[in-house]
PDB file of C-alpha atoms in Angstrom:
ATOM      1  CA  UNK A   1     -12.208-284.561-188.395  1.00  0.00           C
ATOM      2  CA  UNK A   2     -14.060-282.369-190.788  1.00  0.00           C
ATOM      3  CA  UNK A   3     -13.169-278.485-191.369  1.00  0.00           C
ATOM      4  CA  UNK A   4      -9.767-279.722-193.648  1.00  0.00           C
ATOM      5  CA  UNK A   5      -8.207-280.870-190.279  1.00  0.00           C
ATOM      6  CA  UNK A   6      -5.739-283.511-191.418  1.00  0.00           C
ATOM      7  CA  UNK A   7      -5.974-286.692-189.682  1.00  0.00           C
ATOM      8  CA  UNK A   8      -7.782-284.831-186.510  1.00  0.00           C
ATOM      9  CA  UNK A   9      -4.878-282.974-185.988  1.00  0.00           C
ATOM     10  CA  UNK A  10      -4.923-279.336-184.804  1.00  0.00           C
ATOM     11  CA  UNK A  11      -1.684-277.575-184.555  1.00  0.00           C
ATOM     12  CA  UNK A  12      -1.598-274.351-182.350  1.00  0.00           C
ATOM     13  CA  UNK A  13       1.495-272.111-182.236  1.00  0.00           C
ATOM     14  CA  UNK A  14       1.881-269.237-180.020  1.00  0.00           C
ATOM     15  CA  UNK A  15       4.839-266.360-179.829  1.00  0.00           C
ATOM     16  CA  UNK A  16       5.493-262.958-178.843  1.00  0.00           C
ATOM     17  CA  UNK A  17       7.051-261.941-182.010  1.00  0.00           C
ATOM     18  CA  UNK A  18       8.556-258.248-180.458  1.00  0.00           C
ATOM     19  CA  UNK A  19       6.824-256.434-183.547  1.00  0.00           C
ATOM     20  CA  UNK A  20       5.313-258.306-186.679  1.00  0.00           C
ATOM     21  CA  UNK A  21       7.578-256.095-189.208  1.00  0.00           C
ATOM     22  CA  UNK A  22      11.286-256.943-186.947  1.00  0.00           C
ATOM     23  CA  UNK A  23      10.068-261.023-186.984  1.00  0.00           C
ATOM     24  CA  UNK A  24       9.382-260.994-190.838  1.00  0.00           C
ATOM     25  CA  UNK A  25      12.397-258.737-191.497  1.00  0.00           C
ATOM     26  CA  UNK A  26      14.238-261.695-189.346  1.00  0.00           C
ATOM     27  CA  UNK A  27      12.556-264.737-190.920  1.00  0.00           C
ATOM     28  CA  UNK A  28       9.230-265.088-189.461  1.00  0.00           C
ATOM     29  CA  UNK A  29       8.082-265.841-192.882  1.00  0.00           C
ATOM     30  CA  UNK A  30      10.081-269.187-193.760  1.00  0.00           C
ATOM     31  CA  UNK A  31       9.573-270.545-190.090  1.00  0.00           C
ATOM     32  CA  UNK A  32       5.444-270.131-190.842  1.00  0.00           C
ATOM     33  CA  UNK A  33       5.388-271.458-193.948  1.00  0.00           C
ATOM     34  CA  UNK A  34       7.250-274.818-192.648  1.00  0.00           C
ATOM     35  CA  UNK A  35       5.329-275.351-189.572  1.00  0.00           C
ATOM     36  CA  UNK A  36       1.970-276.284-190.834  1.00  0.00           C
ATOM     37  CA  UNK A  37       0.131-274.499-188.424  1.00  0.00           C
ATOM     38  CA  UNK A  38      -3.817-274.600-188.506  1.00  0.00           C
ATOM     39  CA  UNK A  39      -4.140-271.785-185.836  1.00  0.00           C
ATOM     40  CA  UNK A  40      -1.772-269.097-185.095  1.00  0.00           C
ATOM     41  CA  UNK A  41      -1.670-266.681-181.692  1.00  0.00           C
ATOM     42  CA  UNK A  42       0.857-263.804-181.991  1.00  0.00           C
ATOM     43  CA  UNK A  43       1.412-261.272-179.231  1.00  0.00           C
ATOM     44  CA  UNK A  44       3.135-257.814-179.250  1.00  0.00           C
ATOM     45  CA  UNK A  45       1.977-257.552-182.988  1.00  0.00           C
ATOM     46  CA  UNK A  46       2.489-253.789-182.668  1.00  0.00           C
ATOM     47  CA  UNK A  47       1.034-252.977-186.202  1.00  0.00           C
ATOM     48  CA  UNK A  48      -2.413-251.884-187.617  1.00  0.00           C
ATOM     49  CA  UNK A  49      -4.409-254.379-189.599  1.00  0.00           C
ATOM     50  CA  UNK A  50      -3.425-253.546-193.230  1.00  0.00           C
ATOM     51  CA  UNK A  51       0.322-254.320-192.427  1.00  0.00           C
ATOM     52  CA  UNK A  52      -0.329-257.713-190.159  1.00  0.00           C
ATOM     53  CA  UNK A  53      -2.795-258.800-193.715  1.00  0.00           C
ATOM     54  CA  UNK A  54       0.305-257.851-195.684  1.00  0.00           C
ATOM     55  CA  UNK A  55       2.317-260.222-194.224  1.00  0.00           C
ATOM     56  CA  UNK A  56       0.556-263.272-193.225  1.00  0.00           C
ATOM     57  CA  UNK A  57      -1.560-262.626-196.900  1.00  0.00           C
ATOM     58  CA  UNK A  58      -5.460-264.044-197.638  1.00  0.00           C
ATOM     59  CA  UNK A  59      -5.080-267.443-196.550  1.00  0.00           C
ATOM     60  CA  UNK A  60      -5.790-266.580-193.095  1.00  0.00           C
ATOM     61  CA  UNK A  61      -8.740-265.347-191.550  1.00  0.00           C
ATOM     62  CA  UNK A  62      -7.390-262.585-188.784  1.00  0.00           C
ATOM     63  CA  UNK A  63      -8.661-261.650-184.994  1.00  0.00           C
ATOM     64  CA  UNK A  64      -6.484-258.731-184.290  1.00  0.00           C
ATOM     65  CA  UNK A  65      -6.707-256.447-181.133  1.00  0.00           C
ATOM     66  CA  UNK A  66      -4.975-253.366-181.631  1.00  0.00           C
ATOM     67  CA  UNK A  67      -3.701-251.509-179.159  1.00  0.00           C
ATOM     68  CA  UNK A  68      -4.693-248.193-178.832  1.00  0.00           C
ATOM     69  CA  UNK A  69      -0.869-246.900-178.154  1.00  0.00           C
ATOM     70  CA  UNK A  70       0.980-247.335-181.003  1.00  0.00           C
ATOM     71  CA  UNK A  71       3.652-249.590-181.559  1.00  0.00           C
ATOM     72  CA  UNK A  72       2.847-251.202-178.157  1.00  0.00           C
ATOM     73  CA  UNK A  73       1.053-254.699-177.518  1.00  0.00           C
ATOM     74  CA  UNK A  74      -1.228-255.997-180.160  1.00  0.00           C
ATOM     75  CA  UNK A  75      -2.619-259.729-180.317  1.00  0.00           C
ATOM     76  CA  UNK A  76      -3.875-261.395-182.971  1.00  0.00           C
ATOM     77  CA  UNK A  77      -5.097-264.879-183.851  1.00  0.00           C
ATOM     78  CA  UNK A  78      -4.898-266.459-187.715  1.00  0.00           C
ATOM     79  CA  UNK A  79      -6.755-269.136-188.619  1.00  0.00           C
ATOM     80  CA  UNK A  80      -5.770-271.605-191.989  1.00  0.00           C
ATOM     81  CA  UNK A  81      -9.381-270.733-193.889  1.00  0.00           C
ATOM     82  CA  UNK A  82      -9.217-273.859-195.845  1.00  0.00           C
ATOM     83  CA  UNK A  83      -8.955-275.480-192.731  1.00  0.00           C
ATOM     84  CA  UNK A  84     -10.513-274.324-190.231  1.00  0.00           C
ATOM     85  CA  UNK A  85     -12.919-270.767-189.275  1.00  0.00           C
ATOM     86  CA  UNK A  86     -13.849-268.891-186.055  1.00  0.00           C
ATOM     87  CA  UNK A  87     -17.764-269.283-185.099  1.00  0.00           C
ATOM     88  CA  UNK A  88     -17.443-266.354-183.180  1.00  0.00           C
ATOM     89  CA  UNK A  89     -14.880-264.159-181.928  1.00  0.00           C
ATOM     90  CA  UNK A  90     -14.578-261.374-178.735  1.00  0.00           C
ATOM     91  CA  UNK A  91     -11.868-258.860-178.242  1.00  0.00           C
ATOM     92  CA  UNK A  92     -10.914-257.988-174.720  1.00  0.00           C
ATOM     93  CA  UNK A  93     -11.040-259.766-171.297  1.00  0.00           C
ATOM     94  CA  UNK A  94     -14.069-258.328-170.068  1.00  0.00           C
ATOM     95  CA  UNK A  95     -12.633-255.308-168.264  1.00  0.00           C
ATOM     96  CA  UNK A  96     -13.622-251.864-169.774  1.00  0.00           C
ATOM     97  CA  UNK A  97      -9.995-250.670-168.402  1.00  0.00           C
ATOM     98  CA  UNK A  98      -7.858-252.906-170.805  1.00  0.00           C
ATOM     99  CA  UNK A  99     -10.900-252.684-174.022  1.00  0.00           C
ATOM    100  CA  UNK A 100      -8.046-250.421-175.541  1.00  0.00           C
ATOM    101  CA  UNK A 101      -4.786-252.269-174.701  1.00  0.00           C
ATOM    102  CA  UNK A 102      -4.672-254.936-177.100  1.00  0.00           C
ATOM    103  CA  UNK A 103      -3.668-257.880-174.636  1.00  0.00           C
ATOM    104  CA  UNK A 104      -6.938-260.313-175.453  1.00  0.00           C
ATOM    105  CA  UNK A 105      -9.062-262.186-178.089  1.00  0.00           C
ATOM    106  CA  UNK A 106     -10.741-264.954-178.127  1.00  0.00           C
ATOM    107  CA  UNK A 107     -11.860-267.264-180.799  1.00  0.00           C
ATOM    108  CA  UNK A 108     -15.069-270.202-180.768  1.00  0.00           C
ATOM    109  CA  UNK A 109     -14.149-273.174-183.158  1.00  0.00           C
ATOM    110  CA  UNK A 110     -17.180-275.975-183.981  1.00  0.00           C
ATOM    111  CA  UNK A 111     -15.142-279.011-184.642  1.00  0.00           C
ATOM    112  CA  UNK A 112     -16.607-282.538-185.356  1.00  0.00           C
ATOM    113  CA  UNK A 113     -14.598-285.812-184.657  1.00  0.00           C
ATOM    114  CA  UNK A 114     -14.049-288.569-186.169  1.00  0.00           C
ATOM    115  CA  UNK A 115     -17.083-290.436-184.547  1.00  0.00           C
ATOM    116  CA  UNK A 116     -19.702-287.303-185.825  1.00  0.00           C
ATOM    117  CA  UNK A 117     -19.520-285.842-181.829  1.00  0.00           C
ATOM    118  CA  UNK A 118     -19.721-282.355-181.984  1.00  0.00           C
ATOM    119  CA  UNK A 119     -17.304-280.439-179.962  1.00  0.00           C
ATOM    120  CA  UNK A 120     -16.443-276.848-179.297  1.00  0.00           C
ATOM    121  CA  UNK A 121     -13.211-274.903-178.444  1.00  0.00           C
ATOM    122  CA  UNK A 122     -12.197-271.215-177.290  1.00  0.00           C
ATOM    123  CA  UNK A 123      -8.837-270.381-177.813  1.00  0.00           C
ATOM    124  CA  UNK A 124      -7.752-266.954-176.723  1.00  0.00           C
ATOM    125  CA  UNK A 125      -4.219-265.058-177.251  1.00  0.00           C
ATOM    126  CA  UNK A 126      -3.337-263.518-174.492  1.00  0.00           C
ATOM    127  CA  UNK A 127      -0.602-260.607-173.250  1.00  0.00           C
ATOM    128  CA  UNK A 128      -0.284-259.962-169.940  1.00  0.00           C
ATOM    129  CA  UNK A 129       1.717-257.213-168.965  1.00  0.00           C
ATOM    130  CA  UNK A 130       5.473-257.108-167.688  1.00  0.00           C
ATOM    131  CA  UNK A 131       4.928-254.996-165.205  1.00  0.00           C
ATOM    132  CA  UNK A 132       7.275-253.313-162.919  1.00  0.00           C
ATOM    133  CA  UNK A 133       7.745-253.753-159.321  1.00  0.00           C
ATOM    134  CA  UNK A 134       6.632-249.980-157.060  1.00  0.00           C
ATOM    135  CA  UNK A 135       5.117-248.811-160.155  1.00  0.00           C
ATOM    136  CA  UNK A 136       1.779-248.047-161.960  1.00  0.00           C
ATOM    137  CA  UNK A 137       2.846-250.741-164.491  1.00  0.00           C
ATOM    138  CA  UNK A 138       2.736-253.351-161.645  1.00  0.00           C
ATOM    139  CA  UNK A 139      -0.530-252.382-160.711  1.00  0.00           C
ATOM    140  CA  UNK A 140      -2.276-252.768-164.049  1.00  0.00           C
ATOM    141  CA  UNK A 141      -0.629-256.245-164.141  1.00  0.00           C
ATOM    142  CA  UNK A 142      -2.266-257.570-160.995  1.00  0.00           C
ATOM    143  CA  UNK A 143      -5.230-256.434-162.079  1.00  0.00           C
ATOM    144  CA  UNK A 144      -4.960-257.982-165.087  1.00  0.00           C
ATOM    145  CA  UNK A 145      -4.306-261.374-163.736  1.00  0.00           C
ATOM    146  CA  UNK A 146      -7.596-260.317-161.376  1.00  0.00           C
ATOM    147  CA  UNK A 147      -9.600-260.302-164.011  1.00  0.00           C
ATOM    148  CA  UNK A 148      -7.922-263.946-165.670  1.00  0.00           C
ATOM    149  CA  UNK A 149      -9.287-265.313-162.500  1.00  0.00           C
ATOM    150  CA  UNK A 150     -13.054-264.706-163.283  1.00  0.00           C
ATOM    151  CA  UNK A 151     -12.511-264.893-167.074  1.00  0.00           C
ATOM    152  CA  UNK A 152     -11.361-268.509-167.370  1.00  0.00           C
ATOM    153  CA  UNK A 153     -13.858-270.243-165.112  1.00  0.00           C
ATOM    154  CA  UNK A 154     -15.981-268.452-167.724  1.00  0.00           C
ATOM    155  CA  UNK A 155     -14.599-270.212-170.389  1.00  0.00           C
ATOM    156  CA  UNK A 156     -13.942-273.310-169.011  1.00  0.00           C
ATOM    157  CA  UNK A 157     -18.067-273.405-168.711  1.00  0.00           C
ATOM    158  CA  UNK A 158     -19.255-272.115-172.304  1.00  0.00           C
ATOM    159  CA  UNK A 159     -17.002-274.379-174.198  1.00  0.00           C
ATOM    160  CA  UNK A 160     -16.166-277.944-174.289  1.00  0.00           C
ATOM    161  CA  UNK A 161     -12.110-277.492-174.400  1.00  0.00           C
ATOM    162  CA  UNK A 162     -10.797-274.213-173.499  1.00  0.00           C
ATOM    163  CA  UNK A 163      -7.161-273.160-174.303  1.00  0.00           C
ATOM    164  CA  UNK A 164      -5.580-269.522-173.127  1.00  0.00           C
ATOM    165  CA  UNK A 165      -1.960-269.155-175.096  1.00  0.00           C
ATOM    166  CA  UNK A 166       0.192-266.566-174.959  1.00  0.00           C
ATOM    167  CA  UNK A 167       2.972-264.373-173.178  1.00  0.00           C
ATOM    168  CA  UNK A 168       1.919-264.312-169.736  1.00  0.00           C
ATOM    169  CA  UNK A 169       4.603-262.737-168.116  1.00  0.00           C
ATOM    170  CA  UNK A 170       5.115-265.221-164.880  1.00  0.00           C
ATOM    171  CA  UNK A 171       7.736-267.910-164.396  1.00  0.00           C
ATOM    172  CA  UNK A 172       5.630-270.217-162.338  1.00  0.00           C
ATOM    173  CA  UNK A 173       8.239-272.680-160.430  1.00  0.00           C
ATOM    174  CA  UNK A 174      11.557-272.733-159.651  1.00  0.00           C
ATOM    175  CA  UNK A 175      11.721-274.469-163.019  1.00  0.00           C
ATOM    176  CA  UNK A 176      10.778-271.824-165.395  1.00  0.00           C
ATOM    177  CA  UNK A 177      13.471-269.946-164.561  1.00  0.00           C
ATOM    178  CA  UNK A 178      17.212-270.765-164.651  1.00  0.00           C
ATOM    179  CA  UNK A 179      18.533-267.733-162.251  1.00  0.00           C
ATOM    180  CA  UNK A 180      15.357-267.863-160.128  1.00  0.00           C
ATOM    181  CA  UNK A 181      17.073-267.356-157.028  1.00  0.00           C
ATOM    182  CA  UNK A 182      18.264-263.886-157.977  1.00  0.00           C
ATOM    183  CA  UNK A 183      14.712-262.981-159.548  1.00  0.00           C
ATOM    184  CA  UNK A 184      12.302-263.452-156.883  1.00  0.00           C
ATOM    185  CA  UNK A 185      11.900-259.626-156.008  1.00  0.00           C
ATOM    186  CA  UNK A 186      11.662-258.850-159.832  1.00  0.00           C
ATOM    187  CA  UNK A 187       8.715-258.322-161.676  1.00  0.00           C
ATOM    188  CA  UNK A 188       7.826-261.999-163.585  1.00  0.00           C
ATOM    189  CA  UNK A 189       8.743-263.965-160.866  1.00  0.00           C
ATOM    190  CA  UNK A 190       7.124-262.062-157.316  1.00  0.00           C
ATOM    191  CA  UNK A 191       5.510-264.552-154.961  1.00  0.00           C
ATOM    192  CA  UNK A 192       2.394-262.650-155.596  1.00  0.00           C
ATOM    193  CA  UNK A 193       2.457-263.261-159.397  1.00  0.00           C
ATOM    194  CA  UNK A 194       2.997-266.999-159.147  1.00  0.00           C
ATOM    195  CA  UNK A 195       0.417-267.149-156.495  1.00  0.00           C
ATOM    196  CA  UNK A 196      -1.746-266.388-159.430  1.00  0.00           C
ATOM    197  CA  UNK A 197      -0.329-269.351-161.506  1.00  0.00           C
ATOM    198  CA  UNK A 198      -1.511-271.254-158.445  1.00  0.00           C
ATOM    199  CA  UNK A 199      -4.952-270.627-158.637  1.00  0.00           C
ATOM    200  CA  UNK A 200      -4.828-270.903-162.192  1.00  0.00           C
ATOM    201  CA  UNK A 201      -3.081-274.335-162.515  1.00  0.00           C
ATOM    202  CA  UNK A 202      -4.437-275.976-159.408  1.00  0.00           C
ATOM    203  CA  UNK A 203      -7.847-277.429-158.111  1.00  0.00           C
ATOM    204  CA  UNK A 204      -9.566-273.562-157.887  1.00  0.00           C
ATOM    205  CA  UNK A 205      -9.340-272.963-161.682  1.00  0.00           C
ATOM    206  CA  UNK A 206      -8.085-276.496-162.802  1.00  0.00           C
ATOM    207  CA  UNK A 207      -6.311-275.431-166.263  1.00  0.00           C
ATOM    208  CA  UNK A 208      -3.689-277.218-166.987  1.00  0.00           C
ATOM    209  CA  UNK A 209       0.174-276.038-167.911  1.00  0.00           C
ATOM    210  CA  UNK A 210       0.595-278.078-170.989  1.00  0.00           C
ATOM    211  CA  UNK A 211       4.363-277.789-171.939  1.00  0.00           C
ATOM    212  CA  UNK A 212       4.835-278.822-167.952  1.00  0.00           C
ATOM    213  CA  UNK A 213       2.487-281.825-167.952  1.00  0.00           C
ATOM    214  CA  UNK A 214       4.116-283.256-171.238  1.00  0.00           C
ATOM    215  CA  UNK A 215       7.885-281.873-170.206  1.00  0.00           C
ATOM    216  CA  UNK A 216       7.737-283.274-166.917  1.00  0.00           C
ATOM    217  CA  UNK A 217       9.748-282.222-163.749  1.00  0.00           C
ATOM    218  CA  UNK A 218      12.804-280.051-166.022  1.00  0.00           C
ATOM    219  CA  UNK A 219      14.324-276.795-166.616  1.00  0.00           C
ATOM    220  CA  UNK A 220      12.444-275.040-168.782  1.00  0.00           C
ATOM    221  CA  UNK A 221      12.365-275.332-171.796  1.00  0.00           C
ATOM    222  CA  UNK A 222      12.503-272.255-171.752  1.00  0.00           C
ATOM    223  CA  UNK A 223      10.562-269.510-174.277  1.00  0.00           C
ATOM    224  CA  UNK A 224      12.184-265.926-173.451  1.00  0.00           C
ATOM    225  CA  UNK A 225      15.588-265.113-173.414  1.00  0.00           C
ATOM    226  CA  UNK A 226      17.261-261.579-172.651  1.00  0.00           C
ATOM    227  CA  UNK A 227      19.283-260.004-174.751  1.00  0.00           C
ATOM    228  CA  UNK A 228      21.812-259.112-172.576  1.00  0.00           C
ATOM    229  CA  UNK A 229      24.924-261.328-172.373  1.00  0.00           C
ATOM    230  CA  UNK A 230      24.974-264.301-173.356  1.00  0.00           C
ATOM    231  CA  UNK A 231      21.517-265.815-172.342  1.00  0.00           C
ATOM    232  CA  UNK A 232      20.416-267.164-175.604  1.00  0.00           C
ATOM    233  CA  UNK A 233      23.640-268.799-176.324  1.00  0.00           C
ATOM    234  CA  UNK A 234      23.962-270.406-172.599  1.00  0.00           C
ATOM    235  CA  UNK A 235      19.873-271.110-172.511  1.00  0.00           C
ATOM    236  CA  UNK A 236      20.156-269.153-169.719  1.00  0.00           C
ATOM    237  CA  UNK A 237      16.263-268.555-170.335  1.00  0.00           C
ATOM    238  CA  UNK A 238      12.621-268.033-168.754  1.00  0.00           C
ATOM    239  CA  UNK A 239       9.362-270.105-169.879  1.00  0.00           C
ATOM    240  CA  UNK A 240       6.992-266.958-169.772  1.00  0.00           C
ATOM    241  CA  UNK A 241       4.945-268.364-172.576  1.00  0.00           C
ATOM    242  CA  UNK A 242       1.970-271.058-172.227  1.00  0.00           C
ATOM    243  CA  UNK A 243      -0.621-273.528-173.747  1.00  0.00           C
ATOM    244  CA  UNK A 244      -3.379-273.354-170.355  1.00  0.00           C
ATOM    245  CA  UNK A 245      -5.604-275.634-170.810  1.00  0.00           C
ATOM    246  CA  UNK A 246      -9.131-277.209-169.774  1.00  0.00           C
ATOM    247  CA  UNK A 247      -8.003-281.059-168.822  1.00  0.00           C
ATOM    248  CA  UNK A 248      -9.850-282.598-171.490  1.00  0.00           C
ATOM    249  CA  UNK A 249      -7.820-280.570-174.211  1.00  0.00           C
ATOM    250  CA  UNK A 250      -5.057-281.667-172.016  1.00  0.00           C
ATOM    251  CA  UNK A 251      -5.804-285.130-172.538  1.00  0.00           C
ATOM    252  CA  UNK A 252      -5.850-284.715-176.660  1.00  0.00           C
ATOM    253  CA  UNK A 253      -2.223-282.664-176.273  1.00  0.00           C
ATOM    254  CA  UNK A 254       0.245-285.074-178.251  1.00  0.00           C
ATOM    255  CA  UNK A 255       3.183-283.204-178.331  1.00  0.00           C
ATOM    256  CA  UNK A 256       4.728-279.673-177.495  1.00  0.00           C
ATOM    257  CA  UNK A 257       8.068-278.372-179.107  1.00  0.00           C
ATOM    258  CA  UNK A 258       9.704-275.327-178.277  1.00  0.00           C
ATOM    259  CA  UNK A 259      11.443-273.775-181.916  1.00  0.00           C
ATOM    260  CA  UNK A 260      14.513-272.397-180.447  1.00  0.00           C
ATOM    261  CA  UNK A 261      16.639-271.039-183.169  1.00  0.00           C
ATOM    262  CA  UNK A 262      19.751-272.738-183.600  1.00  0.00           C
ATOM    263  CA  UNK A 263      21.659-269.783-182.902  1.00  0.00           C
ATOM    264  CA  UNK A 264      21.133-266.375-181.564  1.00  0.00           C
ATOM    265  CA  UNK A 265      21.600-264.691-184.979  1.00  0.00           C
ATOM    266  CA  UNK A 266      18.736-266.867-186.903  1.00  0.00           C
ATOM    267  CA  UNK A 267      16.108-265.932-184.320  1.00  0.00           C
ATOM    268  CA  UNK A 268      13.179-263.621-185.750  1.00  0.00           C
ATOM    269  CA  UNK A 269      12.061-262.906-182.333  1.00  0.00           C
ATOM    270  CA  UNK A 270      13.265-262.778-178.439  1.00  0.00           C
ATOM    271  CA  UNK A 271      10.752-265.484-177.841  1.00  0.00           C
ATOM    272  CA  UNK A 272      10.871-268.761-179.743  1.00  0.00           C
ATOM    273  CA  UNK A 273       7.217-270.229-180.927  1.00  0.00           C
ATOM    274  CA  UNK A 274       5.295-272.738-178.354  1.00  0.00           C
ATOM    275  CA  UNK A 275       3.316-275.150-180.452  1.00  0.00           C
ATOM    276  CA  UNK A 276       1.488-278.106-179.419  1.00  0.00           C
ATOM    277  CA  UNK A 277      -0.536-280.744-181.564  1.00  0.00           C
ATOM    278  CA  UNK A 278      -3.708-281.767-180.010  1.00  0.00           C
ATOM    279  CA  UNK A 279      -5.967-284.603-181.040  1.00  0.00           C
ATOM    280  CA  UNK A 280      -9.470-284.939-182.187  1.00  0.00           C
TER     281      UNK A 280
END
């Protein structure tokens, strides 16, 4: 593959890092530089643009969305320059409403395989709200997921592979949660929400849930763990956090880890990092 893309491998991690200045101050920084990532999707950056250059430094060409309310939200995707650049780039979903909230970007890659075919990819880093069940919060998250549902047919037809990461904020299936049962009338895991993940994952929308097509039929793994109790420590978790794919980029997915910390005190975020290598 040309663009510095060793061996026609693309790695792309995604995590919510809870604030770009707690994850660095908590190790961010060594994880990154071991990981060999070519493209990198953060959410809740929560941090204007000179601090996010200061830590991630020139190496990386930035799409950051701020959000307009400070110290809330923020995503951002970093690209390897030596590697690998952006074509073009959006920020926002598409809905005036949300142009402010810094929940969306997307990013156009040209990449050329190994055979000379030239193919294109949008990847977009993505935040969807947490909502809250009876409450305005709610109601902006439903119609954020409203608007998902016309944006990634969109995509899905301008590019060749199509790829939405990020913290989406729904536990699909019984699965994605470990204490599902006592969830189902919170916000994250409402019949309505994973209704959604329906649509998105089945023959309507026809991504694909990555992580679940290469984990198979399993609990979890799981990407989000509270910080009550002992959740982290018992993997008593939620998988909240997604590579959603076009089935062709699917089909090039060779592997998808979950970097759980090894112990609650070495983790630099409350989300661990979902990265998948595809293959070109």
């Amino acid at each position: 593959m040309s663009n510095g893309i060793e061996n026609g491998r693309l790695r792309i991690a995604s995590v919510n890092v809870n604030g770009i200045r707690a994850a660095y101050k908590n190790g961010m920084g060594p994880w990154l530089a071991e990981r060999d990532v070519d493209i990198l999707c953060l959410q809740e950056v929560r941090a204007p643009d000179a601090i996010v250059e200061g830590f991630l430094g020139e190496e990386w060409h930035l799409l950051h969305a701020e959000a307009e309310a400070k110290g809330r939200a923020g995503v951002l995707i970093a690209t390897r320059k030596d590697r690998l650049e952006p074509v073009a780039t959006r920020i926002g979903i598409g809905d005036d409403y949300f142009a402010t909230t810094g929940r969306w970007v997307e990013a156009d890659y040209a990449l050329t395989g190994s055979d000379g075919t030239a193919q294109t990819l949008t990847v977009v880093s993505a935040y969807v709200h947490s909502g809250e069940v009876g409450t305005p919060k709610q109601d902006d998250k439903f119609r954020f997921l409203d608007t998902m549902i016309g944006r990634l047919p969109q995509l899905a037809a301008a590019s060749d592979h199509a790829l939405v990461v990020g913290d989406l904020n729904v536990g699909h299936k019984t699965l994605d949660i470990k204490n599902w049962k006592g969830n189902v009338k919170r916000s994250g895991f409402l019949p309505e929400e994973r209704a959604y993940f329906d649509r998105f994952f089945g023959e309507e929308i026809g991504f694909k849930d990555v992580a679940r097509e290469l984990a198979g039929e399993v609990d979890g793994p799981y990407t989000w763990w509270s910080n009550r109790g002992q959740a982290f420590t018992n993997d008593t978790g939620w998988r909240i956090d997604y590579h959603a794919a076009t089935p062709g980029l699917l089909a090039r997915a060779e592997s998808c880890v979950v970097d759980r910390a090894a112990s609650y005190e070495e983790r630099f975020s409350d989300h661990a990092p979902l990265v998948v290598d595809y293959k070109f």
